[in-house]
Amino acid sequence: MNNLHKAGLAISRGKWGWEPAGMPAIKLYTTGRKSGQERESMLTCPVVDGDTFVIVASRGGDDFHPAWYLNLRDNPTVWVEAKNQPKHQRTARIGTSEERAALWPSITEKYKGYAGYQERTDREIPIVFLERI
């Protein structure tokens, strides 16, 4: 998703690419846990709760967490860009098992692929709340 959507956003000057598969998309900027460099990831956001974005660290059902997740786990201060929202700072909070259980049906309703990803791996796929500061 990253390269296609980044290209679409760049070519259209932000008019195309913010709602793939009917879900909002965001650009997430984290600080690399090893390099200290800014890292950018384009992600879908299956749940928006008020002013909080909820994202899913699925990595397509791999047995390993995505790098962006490891980065925000170690440094929860992140930046987010979304449709009609310029780049702004947020705090990332990893959801509890209880929060995940409550939201998982809504998440998989938005994109059924997440259920398949969970079936492929033994790890519990985390959800992350991106809360405005």
PDB file of C-alpha atoms in Angstrom:
ATOM      1  CA  MET A   1       0.000   0.000   0.000  1.00  0.00           C
ATOM      2  CA  ASN A   2       2.734   2.477   0.870  1.00  0.00           C
ATOM      3  CA  ASN A   3       4.309   3.217  -2.514  1.00  0.00           C
ATOM      4  CA  LEU A   4       1.056   3.243  -4.500  1.00  0.00           C
ATOM      5  CA  HIS A   5      -0.705   5.557  -2.093  1.00  0.00           C
ATOM      6  CA  LYS A   6       2.273   7.849  -1.601  1.00  0.00           C
ATOM      7  CA  ALA A   7       2.508   8.210  -5.387  1.00  0.00           C
ATOM      8  CA  GLY A   8      -1.230   8.865  -5.687  1.00  0.00           C
ATOM      9  CA  LEU A   9      -1.100  11.524  -3.008  1.00  0.00           C
ATOM     10  CA  ALA A  10       1.931  13.173  -4.585  1.00  0.00           C
ATOM     11  CA  ILE A  11       0.579  13.165  -8.153  1.00  0.00           C
ATOM     12  CA  SER A  12      -2.881  14.373  -7.122  1.00  0.00           C
ATOM     13  CA  ARG A  13      -1.480  16.892  -4.621  1.00  0.00           C
ATOM     14  CA  GLY A  14      -3.383  15.223  -1.800  1.00  0.00           C
ATOM     15  CA  LYS A  15      -6.694  14.739  -3.607  1.00  0.00           C
ATOM     16  CA  TRP A  16      -6.431  10.950  -4.165  1.00  0.00           C
ATOM     17  CA  GLY A  17      -5.383   8.152  -1.846  1.00  0.00           C
ATOM     18  CA  TRP A  18      -6.797   9.145   1.526  1.00  0.00           C
ATOM     19  CA  GLU A  19      -9.584   6.513   1.561  1.00  0.00           C
ATOM     20  CA  PRO A  20      -8.409   3.180   0.128  1.00  0.00           C
ATOM     21  CA  ALA A  21     -10.987   0.381   0.403  1.00  0.00           C
ATOM     22  CA  GLY A  22     -13.396   2.800   2.078  1.00  0.00           C
ATOM     23  CA  MET A  23     -11.154   3.322   5.111  1.00  0.00           C
ATOM     24  CA  PRO A  24      -9.359   6.524   6.018  1.00  0.00           C
ATOM     25  CA  ALA A  25      -5.615   6.428   5.464  1.00  0.00           C
ATOM     26  CA  ILE A  26      -2.943   8.278   7.382  1.00  0.00           C
ATOM     27  CA  LYS A  27       0.729   8.999   7.018  1.00  0.00           C
ATOM     28  CA  LEU A  28       2.432   7.984  10.238  1.00  0.00           C
ATOM     29  CA  TYR A  29       5.825   9.448  11.057  1.00  0.00           C
ATOM     30  CA  THR A  30       7.844   7.652  13.725  1.00  0.00           C
ATOM     31  CA  THR A  31      11.399   7.986  14.983  1.00  0.00           C
ATOM     32  CA  GLY A  32      13.550   4.991  14.082  1.00  0.00           C
ATOM     33  CA  ARG A  33      14.402   3.131  17.272  1.00  0.00           C
ATOM     34  CA  LYS A  34      17.931   2.360  16.042  1.00  0.00           C
ATOM     35  CA  SER A  35      18.693   5.172  13.588  1.00  0.00           C
ATOM     36  CA  GLY A  36      16.891   8.070  15.256  1.00  0.00           C
ATOM     37  CA  GLN A  37      15.775   9.096  11.752  1.00  0.00           C
ATOM     38  CA  GLU A  38      12.208  10.011  10.829  1.00  0.00           C
ATOM     39  CA  ARG A  39      10.353   7.084   9.216  1.00  0.00           C
ATOM     40  CA  GLU A  40       7.144   7.419   7.200  1.00  0.00           C
ATOM     41  CA  SER A  41       4.460   4.753   6.769  1.00  0.00           C
ATOM     42  CA  MET A  42       1.148   4.950   4.936  1.00  0.00           C
ATOM     43  CA  LEU A  43      -1.500   3.026   6.907  1.00  0.00           C
ATOM     44  CA  THR A  44      -5.219   2.420   6.856  1.00  0.00           C
ATOM     45  CA  CYS A  45      -7.215   3.506   9.850  1.00  0.00           C
ATOM     46  CA  PRO A  46     -10.223   1.187  10.273  1.00  0.00           C
ATOM     47  CA  VAL A  47     -11.572   2.972  13.354  1.00  0.00           C
ATOM     48  CA  VAL A  48     -11.770   6.670  14.132  1.00  0.00           C
ATOM     49  CA  ASP A  49     -13.055   7.290  17.648  1.00  0.00           C
ATOM     50  CA  GLY A  50     -13.731  10.987  18.014  1.00  0.00           C
ATOM     51  CA  ASP A  51     -10.335  12.583  17.450  1.00  0.00           C
ATOM     52  CA  THR A  52      -8.403   9.334  17.955  1.00  0.00           C
ATOM     53  CA  PHE A  53      -7.175   7.183  15.075  1.00  0.00           C
ATOM     54  CA  VAL A  54      -6.964   3.427  15.659  1.00  0.00           C
ATOM     55  CA  ILE A  55      -4.449   1.534  13.512  1.00  0.00           C
ATOM     56  CA  VAL A  56      -3.615  -2.164  13.262  1.00  0.00           C
ATOM     57  CA  ALA A  57      -0.067  -3.585  13.401  1.00  0.00           C
ATOM     58  CA  SER A  58      -0.880  -6.547  11.153  1.00  0.00           C
ATOM     59  CA  ARG A  59       2.062  -6.641   8.737  1.00  0.00           C
ATOM     60  CA  GLY A  60      -0.112  -8.863   6.569  1.00  0.00           C
ATOM     61  CA  GLY A  61      -0.196 -11.611   9.190  1.00  0.00           C
ATOM     62  CA  ASP A  62       3.581 -12.014   9.514  1.00  0.00           C
ATOM     63  CA  ASP A  63       4.965 -13.476  12.711  1.00  0.00           C
ATOM     64  CA  PHE A  64       6.871 -10.235  13.336  1.00  0.00           C
ATOM     65  CA  HIS A  65       5.582  -6.792  14.238  1.00  0.00           C
ATOM     66  CA  PRO A  66       5.992  -4.037  11.627  1.00  0.00           C
ATOM     67  CA  ALA A  67       8.944  -1.692  12.102  1.00  0.00           C
ATOM     68  CA  TRP A  68       6.651   1.320  12.589  1.00  0.00           C
ATOM     69  CA  TYR A  69       5.037  -0.462  15.554  1.00  0.00           C
ATOM     70  CA  LEU A  70       8.403  -1.218  17.173  1.00  0.00           C
ATOM     71  CA  ASN A  71       9.408   2.408  16.636  1.00  0.00           C
ATOM     72  CA  LEU A  72       6.328   3.872  18.326  1.00  0.00           C
ATOM     73  CA  ARG A  73       6.486   1.287  21.092  1.00  0.00           C
ATOM     74  CA  ASP A  74       9.930   2.652  21.954  1.00  0.00           C
ATOM     75  CA  ASN A  75       9.064   6.307  21.252  1.00  0.00           C
ATOM     76  CA  PRO A  76       5.321   7.024  21.454  1.00  0.00           C
ATOM     77  CA  THR A  77       5.603  10.621  20.252  1.00  0.00           C
ATOM     78  CA  VAL A  78       4.581  10.469  16.597  1.00  0.00           C
ATOM     79  CA  TRP A  79       3.398  12.769  13.816  1.00  0.00           C
ATOM     80  CA  VAL A  80       0.338  12.084  11.680  1.00  0.00           C
ATOM     81  CA  GLU A  81      -0.970  13.522   8.430  1.00  0.00           C
ATOM     82  CA  ALA A  82      -4.524  12.756   7.305  1.00  0.00           C
ATOM     83  CA  LYS A  83      -7.053  14.022   4.787  1.00  0.00           C
ATOM     84  CA  ASN A  84      -7.712  17.704   5.499  1.00  0.00           C
ATOM     85  CA  GLN A  85      -5.333  17.525   8.481  1.00  0.00           C
ATOM     86  CA  PRO A  86      -1.777  18.791   8.083  1.00  0.00           C
ATOM     87  CA  LYS A  87       1.052  16.974   9.798  1.00  0.00           C
ATOM     88  CA  HIS A  88       0.550  17.189  13.567  1.00  0.00           C
ATOM     89  CA  GLN A  89       1.885  15.560  16.713  1.00  0.00           C
ATOM     90  CA  ARG A  90       0.128  12.736  18.545  1.00  0.00           C
ATOM     91  CA  THR A  91       0.844  10.194  21.246  1.00  0.00           C
ATOM     92  CA  ALA A  92       0.709   6.516  20.348  1.00  0.00           C
ATOM     93  CA  ARG A  93      -0.772   4.179  22.920  1.00  0.00           C
ATOM     94  CA  ILE A  94      -0.791   0.421  22.423  1.00  0.00           C
ATOM     95  CA  GLY A  95      -4.238  -0.978  23.123  1.00  0.00           C
ATOM     96  CA  THR A  96      -4.822  -3.485  25.884  1.00  0.00           C
ATOM     97  CA  SER A  97      -6.098  -6.982  25.122  1.00  0.00           C
ATOM     98  CA  GLU A  98      -9.495  -5.876  26.415  1.00  0.00           C
ATOM     99  CA  GLU A  99      -9.592  -2.820  24.146  1.00  0.00           C
ATOM    100  CA  ARG A 100      -8.546  -4.948  21.207  1.00  0.00           C
ATOM    101  CA  ALA A 101     -11.253  -7.525  21.930  1.00  0.00           C
ATOM    102  CA  ALA A 102     -13.867  -4.771  22.063  1.00  0.00           C
ATOM    103  CA  LEU A 103     -12.767  -3.158  18.775  1.00  0.00           C
ATOM    104  CA  TRP A 104     -11.719  -6.232  16.770  1.00  0.00           C
ATOM    105  CA  PRO A 105     -15.234  -6.925  15.378  1.00  0.00           C
ATOM    106  CA  SER A 106     -15.463  -3.342  14.060  1.00  0.00           C
ATOM    107  CA  ILE A 107     -11.955  -3.554  12.634  1.00  0.00           C
ATOM    108  CA  THR A 108     -12.613  -6.805  10.768  1.00  0.00           C
ATOM    109  CA  GLU A 109     -15.964  -5.510   9.559  1.00  0.00           C
ATOM    110  CA  LYS A 110     -14.180  -2.586   7.901  1.00  0.00           C
ATOM    111  CA  TYR A 111     -11.574  -4.884   6.335  1.00  0.00           C
ATOM    112  CA  LYS A 112     -12.095  -8.634   6.468  1.00  0.00           C
ATOM    113  CA  GLY A 113      -8.438  -9.205   5.597  1.00  0.00           C
ATOM    114  CA  TYR A 114      -7.454  -8.439   9.188  1.00  0.00           C
ATOM    115  CA  ALA A 115      -9.249 -11.602  10.365  1.00  0.00           C
ATOM    116  CA  GLY A 116      -7.252 -13.636   7.847  1.00  0.00           C
ATOM    117  CA  TYR A 117      -4.031 -11.982   8.962  1.00  0.00           C
ATOM    118  CA  GLN A 118      -4.767 -12.958  12.567  1.00  0.00           C
ATOM    119  CA  GLU A 119      -5.396 -16.576  11.527  1.00  0.00           C
ATOM    120  CA  ARG A 120      -1.963 -16.699   9.837  1.00  0.00           C
ATOM    121  CA  THR A 121       0.046 -15.778  12.916  1.00  0.00           C
ATOM    122  CA  ASP A 122       0.376 -16.901  16.514  1.00  0.00           C
ATOM    123  CA  ARG A 123       1.007 -13.361  17.750  1.00  0.00           C
ATOM    124  CA  GLU A 124      -1.918 -11.230  18.818  1.00  0.00           C
ATOM    125  CA  ILE A 125      -2.003  -8.435  16.259  1.00  0.00           C
ATOM    126  CA  PRO A 126      -1.877  -5.207  18.272  1.00  0.00           C
ATOM    127  CA  ILE A 127      -4.016  -2.148  17.812  1.00  0.00           C
ATOM    128  CA  VAL A 128      -2.649   1.326  18.453  1.00  0.00           C
ATOM    129  CA  PHE A 129      -4.503   4.464  19.487  1.00  0.00           C
ATOM    130  CA  LEU A 130      -3.084   7.683  18.034  1.00  0.00           C
ATOM    131  CA  GLU A 131      -4.303  10.352  20.434  1.00  0.00           C
ATOM    132  CA  ARG A 132      -4.072  14.102  19.908  1.00  0.00           C
ATOM    133  CA  ILE A 133      -1.780  15.928  22.274  1.00  0.00           C
TER     134      ILE A 133
END
